[in-house]
Amino acid sequence: MAKKMSDRERFPRYFVEMDVDRRKCERIVPMKVLVIGMLRTGTLTMQAALEELGYGPCYHMHYCFQNPMECDMWIEALNAKFHNVGRKYTKKDWDQLLGHCQAVTDVPPAAFIPELHEAYPDAKVVIVQRPPDAWFASCWRTVIQFTHSKQLLFLYFLDRWLCHRMAPMMDLLFTSLFGSESKDRRKMKENWIRGYMNAYEEVRRVVPEEQRLEFSLEQGWEPLCRFLGNKVPKKPFPHANDAESFHAGIKVFLKRMWVRAAKLNAPYVAAGLGVAAAWWVYQYR
């Protein structure tokens, strides 16, 4: 009987915690691959595939969860591009934020592929796009439900290390890409699909056809390796983070945040109890 895997073994990405100020960093490896793959388009699969081919580290949204200070820089970049607030990011800024990575996938990077293409013109661009209706249905069952959960609202106030930074970044990201939020699912679907299509069209306008690959995960290694100039690995093409795995991972992620929130707020709770006890003694002595 196979041994049951622990949470850390199944979802190691949620057990990494860093406190690195990327503003003090610089590029240490060349940027080689830019993946325009919105959330729920197989971004973890693409990360695993690119790292198997030697293009690691490959930046993914969960890097923000591991090093929350990066959320502040993404907020700056989003405000500058989509809301004309502040200075637009230059190659120097991207080298600070992404200088440790040879590739990017997922959001927030997928919102900046034209800017990253300008900063790294020699990097190859891979476009991974799902049919719009299927894509939104997947987002609705996973990411949208998670970002609207009451747990996340409570943790925004309790977990100042991560959630207090992550929640505003994700809110700004979704507003920037998909417009103002609507409680009507049909209207939300229209907004999200419009933003989704616009992001891909922007990339196709900017990146020359010979420098980009239209790729589907079902195609496997062959077209991706041919485009990047790599040999086809012997191991199967990866498959990661289906809806079931997403929800299992989120449970682990939330549990970790609650534990951290309890530790962060324990001194304040203890102080509050001490004040309450002192007041009780004073009143009833």
Short mmCIF file of C-alpha atoms in Angstrom, two decimals, residues 12-174:
data_model
loop_
_atom_site.label_atom_id
_atom_site.label_comp_id
_atom_site.label_asym_id
_atom_site.label_seq_id
_atom_site.Cartn_x
_atom_site.Cartn_y
_atom_site.Cartn_z
CA PRO A 12 5.75 22.18 -1.39
CA ARG A 13 5.14 25.61 -2.95
CA TYR A 14 2.94 26.57 0.02
CA PHE A 15 5.66 25.80 2.56
CA VAL A 16 8.28 28.22 1.22
CA GLU A 17 8.57 31.56 3.04
CA MET A 18 11.02 34.30 2.07
CA ASP A 19 11.53 37.95 2.88
CA VAL A 20 13.59 39.16 -0.08
CA ASP A 21 13.52 42.80 -1.15
CA ARG A 22 13.64 42.47 -4.94
CA ARG A 23 14.32 46.20 -5.30
CA LYS A 24 17.83 45.42 -4.16
CA CYS A 25 18.28 42.60 -6.68
CA GLU A 26 19.52 42.48 -10.26
CA ARG A 27 19.46 40.01 -13.13
CA ILE A 28 21.60 36.94 -12.52
CA VAL A 29 20.28 34.66 -15.31
CA PRO A 30 19.06 35.53 -18.83
CA MET A 31 15.33 35.75 -19.55
CA LYS A 32 14.64 33.14 -22.25
CA VAL A 33 10.91 32.28 -22.35
CA LEU A 34 7.78 34.41 -21.85
CA VAL A 35 4.53 32.44 -21.56
CA ILE A 36 1.29 34.33 -22.13
CA GLY A 37 -0.90 31.98 -20.19
CA MET A 38 -3.63 33.49 -18.06
CA LEU A 39 -4.65 31.88 -14.79
CA ARG A 40 -6.32 28.47 -15.26
CA THR A 41 -4.65 27.82 -18.62
CA GLY A 42 -2.21 25.20 -17.35
CA THR A 43 0.30 27.61 -15.84
CA LEU A 44 1.69 25.16 -13.28
CA THR A 45 1.98 22.58 -16.04
CA MET A 46 3.95 25.07 -18.16
CA GLN A 47 6.15 25.95 -15.21
CA ALA A 48 6.95 22.28 -14.64
CA ALA A 49 7.59 21.69 -18.35
CA LEU A 50 9.90 24.68 -18.75
CA GLU A 51 11.87 23.86 -15.63
CA GLU A 52 12.24 20.26 -16.85
CA LEU A 53 13.73 21.72 -20.05
CA GLY A 54 16.22 23.79 -18.05
CA TYR A 55 14.43 27.16 -18.01
CA GLY A 56 14.24 27.52 -14.28
CA PRO A 57 13.32 29.19 -12.13
CA CYS A 58 10.08 29.92 -14.00
CA TYR A 59 8.08 32.66 -12.30
CA HIS A 60 4.51 31.83 -11.24
CA MET A 61 1.90 33.56 -9.09
CA HIS A 62 2.81 31.40 -6.10
CA TYR A 63 6.17 33.17 -5.95
CA CYS A 64 4.17 36.14 -4.61
CA PHE A 65 2.78 33.89 -1.87
CA GLN A 66 6.29 32.80 -0.95
CA ASN A 67 7.76 36.31 -0.93
CA PRO A 68 4.91 38.78 -0.29
CA MET A 69 7.12 41.86 -0.72
CA GLU A 70 6.89 41.19 -4.46
CA CYS A 71 3.17 42.03 -4.34
CA ASP A 72 4.09 45.67 -3.71
CA MET A 73 6.10 45.83 -6.95
CA TRP A 74 3.35 44.15 -8.98
CA ILE A 75 0.87 46.69 -7.59
CA GLU A 76 3.15 49.49 -8.78
CA ALA A 77 3.48 47.95 -12.24
CA LEU A 78 -0.29 47.36 -12.55
CA ASN A 79 -1.14 50.90 -11.48
CA ALA A 80 1.33 52.37 -13.96
CA LYS A 81 0.21 50.30 -16.97
CA PHE A 82 -3.54 50.19 -16.49
CA HIS A 83 -4.33 53.30 -14.42
CA ASN A 84 -1.56 55.78 -15.33
CA VAL A 85 -0.53 56.05 -11.70
CA GLY A 86 3.21 56.24 -11.12
CA ARG A 87 6.14 55.38 -13.36
CA LYS A 88 5.94 52.55 -15.87
CA TYR A 89 8.40 49.75 -15.26
CA THR A 90 11.62 49.66 -17.28
CA LYS A 91 14.08 46.86 -17.91
CA LYS A 92 15.88 47.80 -14.69
CA ASP A 93 12.68 47.27 -12.70
CA TRP A 94 11.93 43.95 -14.41
CA ASP A 95 15.52 42.82 -13.77
CA GLN A 96 15.01 43.54 -10.08
CA LEU A 97 11.67 41.73 -9.83
CA LEU A 98 12.37 38.84 -12.23
CA GLY A 99 16.14 38.75 -12.42
CA HIS A 100 16.38 35.33 -10.77
CA CYS A 101 14.12 33.74 -13.42
CA GLN A 102 14.73 32.44 -16.95
CA ALA A 103 11.01 32.18 -17.77
CA VAL A 104 7.61 33.45 -16.66
CA THR A 105 4.07 32.11 -16.77
CA ASP A 106 0.72 32.83 -15.07
CA VAL A 107 -0.40 36.23 -13.81
CA PRO A 108 0.79 38.79 -12.92
CA PRO A 109 3.52 38.33 -15.61
CA ALA A 110 0.96 37.40 -18.28
CA ALA A 111 -0.47 40.91 -17.98
CA PHE A 112 2.90 42.37 -19.02
CA ILE A 113 4.12 40.21 -21.92
CA PRO A 114 4.39 43.20 -24.35
CA GLU A 115 6.46 45.10 -21.78
CA LEU A 116 8.59 42.07 -21.02
CA HIS A 117 9.05 41.43 -24.75
CA GLU A 118 10.35 44.99 -25.09
CA ALA A 119 12.72 44.48 -22.15
CA TYR A 120 13.87 41.03 -23.35
CA PRO A 121 13.53 41.04 -27.16
CA ASP A 122 15.50 37.80 -27.55
CA ALA A 123 13.17 35.80 -25.31
CA LYS A 124 10.80 33.44 -27.11
CA VAL A 125 7.07 33.81 -26.50
CA VAL A 126 4.71 30.87 -25.97
CA ILE A 127 0.97 31.50 -26.19
CA VAL A 128 -1.22 29.08 -24.23
CA GLN A 129 -4.93 29.78 -24.60
CA ARG A 130 -8.01 27.77 -23.68
CA PRO A 131 -11.45 28.15 -25.31
CA PRO A 132 -12.97 31.21 -23.55
CA ASP A 133 -16.11 29.52 -22.19
CA ALA A 134 -14.17 26.60 -20.71
CA TRP A 135 -11.58 29.00 -19.31
CA PHE A 136 -14.15 31.14 -17.48
CA ALA A 137 -15.96 28.08 -16.16
CA SER A 138 -12.66 26.87 -14.66
CA CYS A 139 -11.95 30.31 -13.16
CA TRP A 140 -15.45 30.45 -11.68
CA ARG A 141 -15.07 27.08 -9.95
CA THR A 142 -11.64 27.85 -8.56
CA VAL A 143 -9.97 31.28 -8.46
CA ILE A 144 -13.13 33.42 -8.29
CA GLN A 145 -14.61 31.32 -5.47
CA PHE A 146 -11.33 31.50 -3.55
CA THR A 147 -10.86 35.27 -3.89
CA HIS A 148 -14.45 35.89 -2.75
CA SER A 149 -14.30 33.58 0.27
CA LYS A 150 -15.06 34.90 3.76
CA GLN A 151 -11.91 33.22 5.04
CA LEU A 152 -9.77 35.43 2.82
CA LEU A 153 -11.62 38.52 4.07
CA PHE A 154 -10.87 37.65 7.69
CA LEU A 155 -7.28 36.78 6.89
CA TYR A 156 -6.80 40.16 5.21
CA PHE A 157 -6.98 41.70 8.69
CA LEU A 158 -5.21 38.92 10.57
CA ASP A 159 -2.35 37.84 8.28
CA ARG A 160 -0.43 41.05 7.63
CA TRP A 161 2.65 39.17 6.39
CA LEU A 162 0.99 37.73 3.27
CA CYS A 163 -2.75 38.19 2.89
CA HIS A 164 -2.69 41.93 3.63
CA ARG A 165 -0.45 42.32 0.57
CA MET A 166 -1.78 39.51 -1.62
CA ALA A 167 -5.49 40.42 -1.51
CA PRO A 168 -5.07 44.03 -2.77
CA MET A 169 -2.73 42.84 -5.53
CA MET A 170 -5.18 40.23 -6.77
CA ASP A 171 -8.08 42.67 -6.59
CA LEU A 172 -6.13 45.24 -8.61
CA LEU A 173 -4.98 42.58 -11.06
CA PHE A 174 -8.49 41.35 -11.78
#
